[in-house]
PDB file of C-alpha atoms and ligand atoms in Angstrom:
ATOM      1  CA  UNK A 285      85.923  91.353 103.794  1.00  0.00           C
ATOM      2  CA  UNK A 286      86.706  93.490 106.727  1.00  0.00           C
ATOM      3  CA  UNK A 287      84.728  92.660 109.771  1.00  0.00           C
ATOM      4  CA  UNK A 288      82.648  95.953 111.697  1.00  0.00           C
ATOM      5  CA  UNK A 289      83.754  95.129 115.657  1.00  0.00           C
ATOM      6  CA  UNK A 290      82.768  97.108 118.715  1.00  0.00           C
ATOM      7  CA  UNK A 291      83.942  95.858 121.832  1.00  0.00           C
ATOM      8  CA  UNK A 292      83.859  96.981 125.498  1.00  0.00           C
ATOM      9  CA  UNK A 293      87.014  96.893 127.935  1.00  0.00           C
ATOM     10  CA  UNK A 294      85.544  96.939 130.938  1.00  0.00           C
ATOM     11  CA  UNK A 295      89.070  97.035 132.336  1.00  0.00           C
ATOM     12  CA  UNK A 296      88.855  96.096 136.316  1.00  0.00           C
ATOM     13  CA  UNK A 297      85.111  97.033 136.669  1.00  0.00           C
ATOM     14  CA  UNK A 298      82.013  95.390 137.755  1.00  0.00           C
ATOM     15  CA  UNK A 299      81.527  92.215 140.116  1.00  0.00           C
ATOM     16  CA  UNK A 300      79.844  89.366 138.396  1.00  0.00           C
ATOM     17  CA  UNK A 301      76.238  90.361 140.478  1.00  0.00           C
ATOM     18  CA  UNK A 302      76.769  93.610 138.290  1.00  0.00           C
ATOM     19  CA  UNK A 303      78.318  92.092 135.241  1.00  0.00           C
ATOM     20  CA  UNK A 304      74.770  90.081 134.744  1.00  0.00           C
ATOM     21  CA  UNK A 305      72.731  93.155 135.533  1.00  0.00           C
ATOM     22  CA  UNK A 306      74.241  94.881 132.345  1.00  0.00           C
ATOM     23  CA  UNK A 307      73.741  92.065 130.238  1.00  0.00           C
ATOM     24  CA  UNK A 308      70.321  92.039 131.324  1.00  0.00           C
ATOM     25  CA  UNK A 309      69.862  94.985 130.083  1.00  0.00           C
ATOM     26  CA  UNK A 310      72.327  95.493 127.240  1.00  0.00           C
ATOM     27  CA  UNK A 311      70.802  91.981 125.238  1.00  0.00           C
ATOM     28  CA  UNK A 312      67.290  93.502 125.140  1.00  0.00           C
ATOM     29  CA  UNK A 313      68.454  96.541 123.065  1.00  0.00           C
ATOM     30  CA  UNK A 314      70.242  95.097 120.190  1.00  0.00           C
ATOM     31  CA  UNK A 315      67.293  94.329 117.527  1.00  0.00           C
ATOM     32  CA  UNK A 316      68.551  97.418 115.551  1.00  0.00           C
ATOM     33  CA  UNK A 317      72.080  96.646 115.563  1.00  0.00           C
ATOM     34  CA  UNK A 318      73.781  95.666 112.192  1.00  0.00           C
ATOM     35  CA  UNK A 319      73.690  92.030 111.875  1.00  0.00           C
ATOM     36  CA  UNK A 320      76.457  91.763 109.967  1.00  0.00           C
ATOM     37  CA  UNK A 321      78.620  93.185 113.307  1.00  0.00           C
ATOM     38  CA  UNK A 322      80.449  91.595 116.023  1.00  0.00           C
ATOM     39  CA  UNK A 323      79.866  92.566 119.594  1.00  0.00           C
ATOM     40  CA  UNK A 324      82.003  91.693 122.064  1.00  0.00           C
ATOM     41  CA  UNK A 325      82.169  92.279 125.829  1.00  0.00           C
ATOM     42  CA  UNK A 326      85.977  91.838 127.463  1.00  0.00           C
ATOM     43  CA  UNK A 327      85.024  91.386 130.866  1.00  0.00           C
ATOM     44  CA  UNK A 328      87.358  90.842 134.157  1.00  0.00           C
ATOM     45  CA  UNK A 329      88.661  87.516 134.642  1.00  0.00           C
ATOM     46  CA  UNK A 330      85.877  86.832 137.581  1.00  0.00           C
ATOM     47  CA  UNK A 331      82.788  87.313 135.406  1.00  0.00           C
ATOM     48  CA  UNK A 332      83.590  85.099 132.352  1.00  0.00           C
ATOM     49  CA  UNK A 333      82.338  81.902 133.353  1.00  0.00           C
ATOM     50  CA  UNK A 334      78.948  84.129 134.721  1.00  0.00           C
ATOM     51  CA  UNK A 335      78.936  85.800 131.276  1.00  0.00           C
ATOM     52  CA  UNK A 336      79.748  82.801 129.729  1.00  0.00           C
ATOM     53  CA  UNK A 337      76.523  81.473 130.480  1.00  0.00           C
ATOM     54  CA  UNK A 338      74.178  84.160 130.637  1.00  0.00           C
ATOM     55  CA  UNK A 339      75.303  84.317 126.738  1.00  0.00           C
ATOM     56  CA  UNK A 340      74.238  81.254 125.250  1.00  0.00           C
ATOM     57  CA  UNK A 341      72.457  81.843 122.371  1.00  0.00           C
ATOM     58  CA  UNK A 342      73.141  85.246 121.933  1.00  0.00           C
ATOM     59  CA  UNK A 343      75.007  87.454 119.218  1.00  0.00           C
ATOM     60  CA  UNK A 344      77.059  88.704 121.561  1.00  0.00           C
ATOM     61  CA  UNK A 345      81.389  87.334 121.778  1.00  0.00           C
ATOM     62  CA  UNK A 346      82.699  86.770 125.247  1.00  0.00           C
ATOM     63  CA  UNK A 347      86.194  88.658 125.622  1.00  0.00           C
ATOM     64  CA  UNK A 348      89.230  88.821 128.225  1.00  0.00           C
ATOM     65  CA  UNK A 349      91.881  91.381 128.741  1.00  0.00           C
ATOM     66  CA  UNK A 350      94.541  89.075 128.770  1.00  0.00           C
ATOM     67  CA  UNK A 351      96.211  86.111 128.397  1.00  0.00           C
ATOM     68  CA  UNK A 352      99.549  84.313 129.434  1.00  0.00           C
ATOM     69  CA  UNK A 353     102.130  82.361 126.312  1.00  0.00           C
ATOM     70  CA  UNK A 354     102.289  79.231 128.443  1.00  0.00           C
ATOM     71  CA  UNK A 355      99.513  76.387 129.024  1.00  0.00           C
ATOM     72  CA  UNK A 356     100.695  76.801 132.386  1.00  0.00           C
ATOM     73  CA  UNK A 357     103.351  76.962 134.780  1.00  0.00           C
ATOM     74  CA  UNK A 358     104.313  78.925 138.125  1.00  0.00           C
ATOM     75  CA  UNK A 359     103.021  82.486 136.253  1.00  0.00           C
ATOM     76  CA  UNK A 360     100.986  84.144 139.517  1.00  0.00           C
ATOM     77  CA  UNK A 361      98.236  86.089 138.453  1.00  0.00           C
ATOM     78  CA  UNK A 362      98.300  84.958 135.293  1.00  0.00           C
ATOM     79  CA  UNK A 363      95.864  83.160 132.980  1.00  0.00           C
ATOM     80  CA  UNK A 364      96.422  80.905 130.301  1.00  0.00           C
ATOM     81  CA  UNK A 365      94.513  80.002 127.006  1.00  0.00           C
ATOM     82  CA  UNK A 366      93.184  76.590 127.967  1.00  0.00           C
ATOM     83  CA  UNK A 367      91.370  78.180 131.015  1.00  0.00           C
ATOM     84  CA  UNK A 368      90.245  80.960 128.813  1.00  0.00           C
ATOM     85  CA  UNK A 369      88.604  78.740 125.604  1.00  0.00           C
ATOM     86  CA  UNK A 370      87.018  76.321 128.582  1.00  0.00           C
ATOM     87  CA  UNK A 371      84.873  79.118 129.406  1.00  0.00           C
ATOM     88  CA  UNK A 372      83.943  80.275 126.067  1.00  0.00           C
ATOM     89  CA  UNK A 373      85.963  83.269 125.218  1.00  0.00           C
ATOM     90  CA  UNK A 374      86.993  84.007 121.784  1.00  0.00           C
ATOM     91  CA  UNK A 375      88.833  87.224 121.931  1.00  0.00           C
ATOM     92  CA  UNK A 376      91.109  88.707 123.931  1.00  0.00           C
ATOM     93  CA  UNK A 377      92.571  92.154 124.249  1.00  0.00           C
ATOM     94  CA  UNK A 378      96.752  92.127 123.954  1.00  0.00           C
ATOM     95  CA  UNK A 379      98.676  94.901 124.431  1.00  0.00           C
ATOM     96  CA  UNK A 380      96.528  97.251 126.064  1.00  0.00           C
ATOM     97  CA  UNK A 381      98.648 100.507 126.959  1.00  0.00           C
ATOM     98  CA  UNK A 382      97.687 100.580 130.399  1.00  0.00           C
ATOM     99  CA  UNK A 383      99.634  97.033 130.561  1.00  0.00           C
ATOM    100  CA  UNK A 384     102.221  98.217 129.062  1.00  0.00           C
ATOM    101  CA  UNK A 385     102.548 101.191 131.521  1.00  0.00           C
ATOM    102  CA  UNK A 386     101.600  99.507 134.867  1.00  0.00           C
ATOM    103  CA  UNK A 387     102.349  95.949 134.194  1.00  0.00           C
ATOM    104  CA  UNK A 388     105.819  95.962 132.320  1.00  0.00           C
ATOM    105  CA  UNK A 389     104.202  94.631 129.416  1.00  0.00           C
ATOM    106  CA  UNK A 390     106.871  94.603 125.992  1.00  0.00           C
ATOM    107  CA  UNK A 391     106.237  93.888 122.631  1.00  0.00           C
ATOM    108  CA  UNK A 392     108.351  91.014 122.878  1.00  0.00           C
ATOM    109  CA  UNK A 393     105.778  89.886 125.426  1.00  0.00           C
ATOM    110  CA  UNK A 394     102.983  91.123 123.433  1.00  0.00           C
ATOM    111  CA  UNK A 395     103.957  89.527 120.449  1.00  0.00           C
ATOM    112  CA  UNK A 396     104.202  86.164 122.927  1.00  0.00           C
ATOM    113  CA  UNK A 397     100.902  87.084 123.748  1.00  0.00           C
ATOM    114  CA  UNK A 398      99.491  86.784 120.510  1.00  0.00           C
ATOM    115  CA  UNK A 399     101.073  83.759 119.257  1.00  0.00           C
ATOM    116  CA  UNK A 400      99.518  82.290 122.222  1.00  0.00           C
ATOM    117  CA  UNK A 401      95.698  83.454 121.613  1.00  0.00           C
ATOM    118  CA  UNK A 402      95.715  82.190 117.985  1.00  0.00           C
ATOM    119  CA  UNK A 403      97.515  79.285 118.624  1.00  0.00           C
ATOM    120  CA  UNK A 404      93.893  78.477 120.980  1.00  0.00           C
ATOM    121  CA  UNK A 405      91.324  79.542 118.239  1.00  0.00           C
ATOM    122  CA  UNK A 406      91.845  83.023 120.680  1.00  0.00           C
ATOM    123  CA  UNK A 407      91.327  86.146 118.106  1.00  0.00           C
ATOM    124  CA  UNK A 408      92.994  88.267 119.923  1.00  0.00           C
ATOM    125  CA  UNK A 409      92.779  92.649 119.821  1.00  0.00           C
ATOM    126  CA  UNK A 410      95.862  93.692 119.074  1.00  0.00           C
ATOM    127  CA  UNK A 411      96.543  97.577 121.002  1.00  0.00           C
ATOM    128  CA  UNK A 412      98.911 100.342 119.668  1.00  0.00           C
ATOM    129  CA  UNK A 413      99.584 103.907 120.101  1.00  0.00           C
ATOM    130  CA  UNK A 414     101.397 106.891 120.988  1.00  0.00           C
ATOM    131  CA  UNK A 415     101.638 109.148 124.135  1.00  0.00           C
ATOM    132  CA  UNK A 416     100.945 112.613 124.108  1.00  0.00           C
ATOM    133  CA  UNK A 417     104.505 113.485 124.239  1.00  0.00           C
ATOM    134  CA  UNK A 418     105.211 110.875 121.381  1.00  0.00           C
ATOM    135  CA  UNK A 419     102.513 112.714 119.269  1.00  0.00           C
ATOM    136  CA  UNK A 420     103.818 116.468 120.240  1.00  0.00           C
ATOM    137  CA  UNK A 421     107.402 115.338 119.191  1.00  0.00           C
ATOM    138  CA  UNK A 422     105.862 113.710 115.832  1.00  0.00           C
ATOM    139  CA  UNK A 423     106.997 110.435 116.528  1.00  0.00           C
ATOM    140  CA  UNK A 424     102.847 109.108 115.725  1.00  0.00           C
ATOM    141  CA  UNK A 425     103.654 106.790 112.578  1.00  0.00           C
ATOM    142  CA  UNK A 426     107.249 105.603 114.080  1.00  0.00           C
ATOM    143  CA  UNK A 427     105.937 104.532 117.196  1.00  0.00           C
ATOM    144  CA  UNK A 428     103.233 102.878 115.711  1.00  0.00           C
ATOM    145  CA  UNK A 429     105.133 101.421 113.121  1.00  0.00           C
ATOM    146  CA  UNK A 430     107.347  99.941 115.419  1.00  0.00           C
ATOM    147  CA  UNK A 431     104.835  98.734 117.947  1.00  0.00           C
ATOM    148  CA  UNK A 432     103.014  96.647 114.849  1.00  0.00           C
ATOM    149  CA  UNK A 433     106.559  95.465 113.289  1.00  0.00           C
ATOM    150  CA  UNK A 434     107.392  93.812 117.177  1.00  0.00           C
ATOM    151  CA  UNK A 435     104.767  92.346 118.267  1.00  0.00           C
ATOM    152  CA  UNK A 436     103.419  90.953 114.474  1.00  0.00           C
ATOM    153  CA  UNK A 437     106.116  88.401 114.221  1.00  0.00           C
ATOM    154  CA  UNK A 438     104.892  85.143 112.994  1.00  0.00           C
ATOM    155  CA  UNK A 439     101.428  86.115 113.894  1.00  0.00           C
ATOM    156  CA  UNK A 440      98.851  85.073 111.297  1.00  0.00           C
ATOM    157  CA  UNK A 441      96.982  88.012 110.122  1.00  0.00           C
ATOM    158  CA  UNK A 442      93.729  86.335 109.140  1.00  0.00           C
ATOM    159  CA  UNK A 443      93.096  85.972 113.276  1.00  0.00           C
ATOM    160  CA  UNK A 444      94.095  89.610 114.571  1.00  0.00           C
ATOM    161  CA  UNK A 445      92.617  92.924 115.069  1.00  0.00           C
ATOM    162  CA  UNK A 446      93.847  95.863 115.726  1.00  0.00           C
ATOM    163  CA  UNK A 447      92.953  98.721 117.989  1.00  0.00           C
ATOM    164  CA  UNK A 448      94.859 101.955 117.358  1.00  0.00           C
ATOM    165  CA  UNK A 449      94.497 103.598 121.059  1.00  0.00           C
ATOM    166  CA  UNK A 450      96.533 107.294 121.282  1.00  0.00           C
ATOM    167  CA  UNK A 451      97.582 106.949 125.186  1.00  0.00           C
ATOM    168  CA  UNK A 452      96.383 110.981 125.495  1.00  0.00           C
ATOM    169  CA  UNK A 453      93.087 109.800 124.659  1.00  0.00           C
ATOM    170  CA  UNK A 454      92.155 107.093 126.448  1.00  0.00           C
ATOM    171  CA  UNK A 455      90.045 107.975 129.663  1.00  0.00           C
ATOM    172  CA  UNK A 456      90.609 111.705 129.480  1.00  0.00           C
ATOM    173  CA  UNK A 457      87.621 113.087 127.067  1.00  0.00           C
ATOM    174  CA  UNK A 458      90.215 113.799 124.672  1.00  0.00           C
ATOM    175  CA  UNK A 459      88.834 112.036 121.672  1.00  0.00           C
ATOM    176  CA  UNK A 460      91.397 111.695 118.744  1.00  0.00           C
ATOM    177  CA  UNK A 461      89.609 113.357 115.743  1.00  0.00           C
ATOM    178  CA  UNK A 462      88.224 111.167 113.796  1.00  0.00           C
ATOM    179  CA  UNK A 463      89.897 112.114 110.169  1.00  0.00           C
ATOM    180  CA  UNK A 464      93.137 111.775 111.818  1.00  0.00           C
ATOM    181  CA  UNK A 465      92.039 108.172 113.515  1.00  0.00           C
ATOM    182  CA  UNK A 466      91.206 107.195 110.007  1.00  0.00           C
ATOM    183  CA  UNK A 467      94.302 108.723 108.722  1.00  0.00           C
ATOM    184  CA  UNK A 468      96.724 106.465 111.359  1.00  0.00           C
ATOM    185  CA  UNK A 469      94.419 103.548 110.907  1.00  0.00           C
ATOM    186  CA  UNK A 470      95.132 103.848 106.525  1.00  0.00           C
ATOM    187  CA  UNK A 471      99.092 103.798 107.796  1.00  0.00           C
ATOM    188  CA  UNK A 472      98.688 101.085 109.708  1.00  0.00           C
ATOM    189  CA  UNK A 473      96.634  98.811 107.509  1.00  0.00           C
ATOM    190  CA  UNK A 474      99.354 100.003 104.860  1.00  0.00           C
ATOM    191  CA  UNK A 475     101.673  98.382 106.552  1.00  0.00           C
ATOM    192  CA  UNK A 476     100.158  94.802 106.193  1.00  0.00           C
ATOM    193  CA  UNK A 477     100.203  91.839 104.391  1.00  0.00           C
ATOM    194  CA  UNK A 478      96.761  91.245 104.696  1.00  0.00           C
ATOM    195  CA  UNK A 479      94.338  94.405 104.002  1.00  0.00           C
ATOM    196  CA  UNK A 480      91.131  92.746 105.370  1.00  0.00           C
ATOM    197  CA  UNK A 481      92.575  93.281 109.285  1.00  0.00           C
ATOM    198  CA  UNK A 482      89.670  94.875 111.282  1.00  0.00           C
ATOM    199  CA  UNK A 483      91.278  98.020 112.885  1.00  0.00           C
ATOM    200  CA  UNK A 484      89.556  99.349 115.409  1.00  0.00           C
ATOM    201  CA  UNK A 485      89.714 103.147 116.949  1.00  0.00           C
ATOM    202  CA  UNK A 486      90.097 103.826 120.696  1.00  0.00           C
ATOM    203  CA  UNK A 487      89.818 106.627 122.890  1.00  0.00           C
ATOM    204  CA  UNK A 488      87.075 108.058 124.583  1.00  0.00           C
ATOM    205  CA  UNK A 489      84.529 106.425 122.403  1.00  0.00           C
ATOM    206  CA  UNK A 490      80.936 107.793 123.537  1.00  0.00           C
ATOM    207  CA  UNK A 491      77.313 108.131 122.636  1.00  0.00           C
ATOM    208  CA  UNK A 492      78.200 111.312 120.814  1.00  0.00           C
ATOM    209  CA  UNK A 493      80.629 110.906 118.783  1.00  0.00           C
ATOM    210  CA  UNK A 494      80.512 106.664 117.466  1.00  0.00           C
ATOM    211  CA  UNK A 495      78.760 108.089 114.198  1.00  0.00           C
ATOM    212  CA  UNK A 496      81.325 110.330 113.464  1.00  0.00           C
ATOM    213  CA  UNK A 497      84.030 107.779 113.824  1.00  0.00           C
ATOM    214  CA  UNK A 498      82.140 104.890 112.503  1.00  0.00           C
ATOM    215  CA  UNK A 499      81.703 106.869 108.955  1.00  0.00           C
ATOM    216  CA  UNK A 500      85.683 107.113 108.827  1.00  0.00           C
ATOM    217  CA  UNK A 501      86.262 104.404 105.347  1.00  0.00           C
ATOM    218  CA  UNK A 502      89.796 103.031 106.891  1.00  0.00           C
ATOM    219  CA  UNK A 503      87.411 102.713 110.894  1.00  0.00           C
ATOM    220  CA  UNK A 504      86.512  99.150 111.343  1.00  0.00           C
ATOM    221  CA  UNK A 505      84.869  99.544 114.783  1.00  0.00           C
ATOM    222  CA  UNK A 506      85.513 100.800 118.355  1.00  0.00           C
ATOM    223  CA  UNK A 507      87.700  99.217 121.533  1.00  0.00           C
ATOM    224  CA  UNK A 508      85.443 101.516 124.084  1.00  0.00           C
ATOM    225  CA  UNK A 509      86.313 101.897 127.408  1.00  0.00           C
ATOM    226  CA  UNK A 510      84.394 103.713 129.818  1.00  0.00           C
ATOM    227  CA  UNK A 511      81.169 104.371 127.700  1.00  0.00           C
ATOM    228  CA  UNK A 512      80.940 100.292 127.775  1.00  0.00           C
ATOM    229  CA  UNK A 513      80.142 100.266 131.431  1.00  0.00           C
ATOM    230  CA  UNK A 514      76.958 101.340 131.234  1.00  0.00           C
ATOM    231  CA  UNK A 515      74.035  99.509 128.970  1.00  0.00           C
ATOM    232  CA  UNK A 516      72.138 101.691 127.666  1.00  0.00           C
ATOM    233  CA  UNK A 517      75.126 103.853 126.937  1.00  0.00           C
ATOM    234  CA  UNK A 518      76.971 101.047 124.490  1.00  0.00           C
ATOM    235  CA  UNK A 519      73.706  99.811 123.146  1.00  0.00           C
ATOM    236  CA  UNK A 520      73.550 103.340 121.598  1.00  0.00           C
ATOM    237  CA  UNK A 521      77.307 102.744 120.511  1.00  0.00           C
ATOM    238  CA  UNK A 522      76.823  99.759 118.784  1.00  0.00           C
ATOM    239  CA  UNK A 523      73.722 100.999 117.283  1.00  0.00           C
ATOM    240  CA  UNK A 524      75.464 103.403 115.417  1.00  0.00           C
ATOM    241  CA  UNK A 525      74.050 105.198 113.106  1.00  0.00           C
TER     242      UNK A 525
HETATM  243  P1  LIG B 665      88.020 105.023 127.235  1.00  0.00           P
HETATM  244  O1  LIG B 665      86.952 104.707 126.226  1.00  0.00           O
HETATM  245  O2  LIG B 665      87.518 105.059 128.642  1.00  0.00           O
HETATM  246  O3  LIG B 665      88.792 106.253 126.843  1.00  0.00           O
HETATM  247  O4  LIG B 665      89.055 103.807 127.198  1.00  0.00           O
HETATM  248  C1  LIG B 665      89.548 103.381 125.982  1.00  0.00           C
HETATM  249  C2  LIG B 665      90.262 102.103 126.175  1.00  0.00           C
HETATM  250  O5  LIG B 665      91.303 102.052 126.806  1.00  0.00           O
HETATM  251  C3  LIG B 665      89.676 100.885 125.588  1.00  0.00           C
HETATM  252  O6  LIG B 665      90.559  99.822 125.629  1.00  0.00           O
END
């Protein structure tokens, strides 16, 4: 069965004083939200352990952005699984394009990456896409292709999801329609073993348009950015209607 997931990247935002104060907020406004649904927060590395324990007891899954292949080492600025599943996370985003762009992240890394969530009961979030140039050029289903045929090696499919997140829409307002989301996300799950991968859309997710997307058959939630940062905002997201 394929899994409904809406999580927030809160990318680098919010200190942990403001990190609480959402979750203060966001956990009273959930009584409508599909039970069967997994919410999950990815928060900065410096709010976890805060998160961590202001979430006891609730619904909602504690998420990174990250996560380094080794248990440890001289890696500065990195962070590894063990100190990730001591606080209590259980997902973590890999792959995200803006690491790929900024941070010199591969998908030899990425598939690294990965391996190394699973291998710590990590499900990690798996992020592909294409640039706007990519997509002008109609290179969509290549690059994608590609992306998902690197960094899938020897990964276990029944511990993944994936985000498809077009570059030109994340951030800008630009929201990828969402018939041709759901027409990507059929080519990518087409292109698996395993059928019952949750495959998320990203990309300028908001208030306005989650029931549009979330009615797509091949949409199996939403990686939202921005719109996550504020709580009233994404408790209207993941009460989708
Ligand atoms: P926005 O929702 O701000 O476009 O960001 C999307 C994203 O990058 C989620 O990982």
């Amino acid at each position: 069965m394929r899994k409904i997931i809406i999580a927030g990247n809160w990318k680098m935002h919010k200190t942990q004083a403001e990190s609480l104060e959402f979750l203060q907020i966001f956990k009273s406004k959930l009584e409508n939200a599909n039970e069967a649904m997994e919410i999950v927060l990815c928060s900065a590395f410096t709010s976890l352990g805060v998160m961590s324990k202001s979430l006891h007891g609730s619904r909602i899954k504690l998420g990174a952005q990250n996560i380094h292949w080794e248990d440890k080492g001289a890696y500065t600025g990195e962070i590894s699984g063990d100190m990730l599943t001591e606080i209590g996370v259980s997902y973590t985003i890999v792959g995200h394009s803006e690491r790929r762009q900024y941070f010199g992240e591969t998908d030899e890394t990425v598939n690294l990456r990965l391996k190394a969530a699973q291998s710590h009961g990590i499900r990690p979030i798996l992020c592909v896409g294409e640039t706007k140039a990519q997509r002008d050029a109609s290179q969509t289903e290549q690059i994608v292709i590609n992306q998902l045929q690197k960094a899938l090696v020897d990964v276990d499919l029944n511990n993944l999801v994936i985000a498809y997140e077009p570059i030109w829409a994340i951030g800008t307002g630009d929201t990828c329609q969402a018939t041709e989301a759901n027409r990507v996300i059929g080519l990518i799950r087409s292109q698996l073993d395993n059928k019952n991968v949750s495959i998320q859309y990203g990309g300028s997710v908001k208030a306005n348009n989650i029931d549009e997307i979330m009615a797509q058959p091949e949409i199996d939630g939403a990686l939202v950015g921005g719109a996550s940062l504020d709580a009233a905002t994404f408790a209207r997201i993941v009460n989708y209607q």
